Amino acid sequence: MVVKGYIQSTLNEMESLYNCHYSLKKDIYYSKLALMELCGWVEESFDSIIKLSIRNKLRDSSYKNFMKVTIKNTNGFQYNAHFRKMLIIALGICQAEKLERKIDSTGKIELLRSTLATLKETRNENAHSFIKGITTTIQTPSVTKAQFLRIYPIIKEIESEIRINV
């Protein structure tokens, strides 16, 4: 189940701590932590949706194990490269396309894709750098929170469609 409360309270706390401006280093810590937390939440939410889509449907243990391994070995949160591939495996390509068409009728899938691409780029820049005692350009927790608020309803809608139709 995709849950909003924990990640929203974490992002709120990171934003609040960032706004206290204890020091440049701490501002960077809170910014990086907010970003890492959101990316982890997206990845776990995608895994949760895939698990929901197959729950009580697989009978053979080899298929159950295949899906466990598929989910476990999918490390990332990009829409096409990670989530869509798992959707196709779990639902079949026709059902995945039907689900995507329904949700994308208003451009939501493209919004999700582009926001996740931006998140990945920012995450990679931050994950492959360290604080060197110089001013670093970094995404503030409020920007990360805005990205969360942009993608949460779309992820929740995907989950709802899976729950209703699959």
Short mmCIF file of C-alpha atoms in Angstrom, two decimals:
data_model
loop_
_atom_site.label_atom_id
_atom_site.label_comp_id
_atom_site.label_asym_id
_atom_site.label_seq_id
_atom_site.Cartn_x
_atom_site.Cartn_y
_atom_site.Cartn_z
CA MET A 1 0.00 0.00 0.00
CA VAL A 2 1.28 3.44 -0.95
CA VAL A 3 1.31 5.52 2.23
CA LYS A 4 1.80 9.27 2.35
CA GLY A 5 2.16 10.04 6.05
CA TYR A 6 5.70 8.92 6.81
CA ILE A 7 7.38 10.46 3.79
CA GLN A 8 5.41 13.68 4.08
CA SER A 9 6.34 14.10 7.75
CA THR A 10 9.99 13.33 6.94
CA LEU A 11 10.07 15.90 4.16
CA ASN A 12 8.32 18.44 6.38
CA GLU A 13 10.92 17.87 9.09
CA MET A 14 13.82 18.18 6.63
CA GLU A 15 12.31 21.41 5.29
CA SER A 16 11.87 22.78 8.81
CA LEU A 17 15.43 21.88 9.84
CA TYR A 18 16.79 23.34 6.60
CA ASN A 19 14.92 26.59 7.25
CA CYS A 20 16.61 26.94 10.65
CA HIS A 21 19.92 27.55 8.83
CA TYR A 22 22.19 26.06 11.47
CA SER A 23 25.06 25.96 8.98
CA LEU A 24 25.72 25.46 5.29
CA LYS A 25 26.83 21.88 5.97
CA LYS A 26 23.64 21.04 7.84
CA ASP A 27 21.54 22.65 5.12
CA ILE A 28 23.27 20.36 2.63
CA TYR A 29 22.73 17.33 4.89
CA TYR A 30 19.00 18.03 5.19
CA SER A 31 18.71 18.64 1.46
CA LYS A 32 20.49 15.41 0.57
CA LEU A 33 18.53 13.43 3.15
CA ALA A 34 15.18 14.73 1.87
CA LEU A 35 16.16 13.75 -1.66
CA MET A 36 17.35 10.26 -0.67
CA GLU A 37 14.23 9.66 1.41
CA LEU A 38 11.91 10.60 -1.45
CA CYS A 39 13.76 8.41 -3.95
CA GLY A 40 13.62 5.46 -1.54
CA TRP A 41 9.91 6.04 -0.95
CA VAL A 42 9.21 6.04 -4.70
CA GLU A 43 11.11 2.79 -5.18
CA GLU A 44 9.32 1.12 -2.26
CA SER A 45 5.94 2.40 -3.48
CA PHE A 46 6.54 0.89 -6.92
CA ASP A 47 7.49 -2.43 -5.31
CA SER A 48 4.33 -2.29 -3.20
CA ILE A 49 2.14 -1.71 -6.28
CA ILE A 50 3.72 -4.67 -8.08
CA LYS A 51 3.20 -6.90 -5.04
CA LEU A 52 -0.43 -5.77 -4.90
CA SER A 53 -0.91 -6.59 -8.58
CA ILE A 54 0.05 -10.24 -8.09
CA ARG A 55 -1.23 -10.85 -4.57
CA ASN A 56 -3.29 -14.05 -4.33
CA LYS A 57 -2.98 -14.65 -8.07
CA LEU A 58 0.12 -16.80 -8.36
CA ARG A 59 -0.22 -20.43 -7.30
CA ASP A 60 3.05 -22.00 -8.39
CA SER A 61 5.99 -21.30 -6.07
CA SER A 62 8.40 -20.94 -9.00
CA TYR A 63 6.32 -18.00 -10.31
CA LYS A 64 6.11 -16.49 -6.83
CA ASN A 65 9.89 -16.78 -6.50
CA PHE A 66 10.37 -15.30 -9.97
CA MET A 67 8.37 -12.22 -8.96
CA LYS A 68 10.22 -11.91 -5.63
CA VAL A 69 13.53 -11.96 -7.47
CA THR A 70 12.25 -9.55 -10.13
CA ILE A 71 11.19 -7.05 -7.48
CA LYS A 72 14.36 -7.55 -5.43
CA ASN A 73 16.64 -7.12 -8.45
CA THR A 74 14.90 -3.99 -9.71
CA ASN A 75 16.96 -1.24 -8.17
CA GLY A 76 15.80 2.15 -9.29
CA PHE A 77 12.77 4.34 -9.59
CA GLN A 78 12.62 5.38 -13.22
CA TYR A 79 9.25 4.84 -14.84
CA ASN A 80 10.25 3.04 -18.07
CA ALA A 81 13.44 1.34 -16.95
CA HIS A 82 12.12 0.00 -13.66
CA PHE A 83 8.43 0.37 -12.89
CA ARG A 84 6.98 -0.18 -16.35
CA LYS A 85 9.11 -3.30 -16.84
CA MET A 86 7.80 -4.76 -13.58
CA LEU A 87 4.23 -3.83 -14.54
CA ILE A 88 4.58 -5.65 -17.85
CA ILE A 89 5.97 -8.73 -16.13
CA ALA A 90 3.28 -8.72 -13.43
CA LEU A 91 0.23 -7.73 -15.51
CA GLY A 92 1.16 -8.65 -19.04
CA ILE A 93 1.84 -6.14 -21.75
CA CYS A 94 -1.81 -5.67 -22.78
CA GLN A 95 -3.03 -4.97 -19.23
CA ALA A 96 -0.06 -2.68 -18.56
CA GLU A 97 -0.81 -0.71 -21.71
CA LYS A 98 -4.50 -0.48 -20.81
CA LEU A 99 -3.65 0.79 -17.32
CA GLU A 100 -1.18 3.32 -18.65
CA ARG A 101 -3.55 4.60 -21.34
CA LYS A 102 -6.30 5.15 -18.78
CA ILE A 103 -4.07 7.14 -16.42
CA ASP A 104 -2.17 8.95 -19.16
CA SER A 105 -5.30 10.37 -20.78
CA THR A 106 -4.51 13.65 -19.01
CA GLY A 107 -0.70 13.49 -19.30
CA LYS A 108 -0.10 12.17 -15.81
CA ILE A 109 2.29 9.41 -16.85
CA GLU A 110 4.48 11.91 -18.70
CA LEU A 111 4.46 14.18 -15.64
CA LEU A 112 5.50 11.21 -13.49
CA ARG A 113 8.23 10.21 -15.99
CA SER A 114 9.69 13.70 -16.21
CA THR A 115 9.59 14.31 -12.45
CA LEU A 116 11.29 10.96 -11.80
CA ALA A 117 13.94 11.76 -14.44
CA THR A 118 14.67 15.06 -12.71
CA LEU A 119 14.80 13.31 -9.33
CA LYS A 120 17.22 10.70 -10.68
CA GLU A 121 19.53 13.31 -12.17
CA THR A 122 19.55 15.31 -8.96
CA ARG A 123 19.97 12.20 -6.82
CA ASN A 124 22.92 11.02 -8.91
CA GLU A 125 24.62 14.41 -8.69
CA ASN A 126 24.20 14.40 -4.91
CA ALA A 127 25.02 10.75 -4.35
CA HIS A 128 28.30 11.11 -6.23
CA SER A 129 29.56 14.17 -4.42
CA PHE A 130 30.58 15.09 -0.90
CA ILE A 131 30.82 18.26 1.11
CA LYS A 132 34.24 19.79 0.52
CA GLY A 133 33.93 22.99 2.49
CA ILE A 134 32.84 25.00 -0.54
CA THR A 135 29.43 26.26 -1.47
CA THR A 136 27.49 23.55 -3.25
CA THR A 137 24.41 24.07 -5.38
CA ILE A 138 21.80 21.71 -4.06
CA GLN A 139 18.05 21.17 -4.29
CA THR A 140 16.33 22.39 -1.14
CA PRO A 141 13.94 20.16 0.81
CA SER A 142 11.03 22.39 -0.27
CA VAL A 143 11.76 21.54 -3.93
CA THR A 144 11.94 17.84 -3.06
CA LYS A 145 8.66 18.16 -1.17
CA ALA A 146 7.04 19.85 -4.18
CA GLN A 147 8.20 16.96 -6.38
CA PHE A 148 6.62 14.54 -3.92
CA LEU A 149 3.34 16.45 -3.94
CA ARG A 150 3.39 16.38 -7.75
CA ILE A 151 3.92 12.61 -8.09
CA TYR A 152 2.04 11.24 -5.08
CA PRO A 153 -1.47 11.55 -6.58
CA ILE A 154 -0.31 9.82 -9.77
CA ILE A 155 1.32 6.94 -7.93
CA LYS A 156 -1.77 6.63 -5.75
CA GLU A 157 -4.00 6.58 -8.84
CA ILE A 158 -1.93 3.78 -10.36
CA GLU A 159 -2.30 1.83 -7.13
CA SER A 160 -6.07 2.42 -7.09
CA GLU A 161 -6.43 1.24 -10.69
CA ILE A 162 -4.44 -1.89 -9.88
CA ARG A 163 -6.63 -2.52 -6.84
CA ILE A 164 -9.89 -2.06 -8.81
CA ASN A 165 -9.12 -3.56 -12.19
CA VAL A 166 -6.50 -6.21 -11.80
#
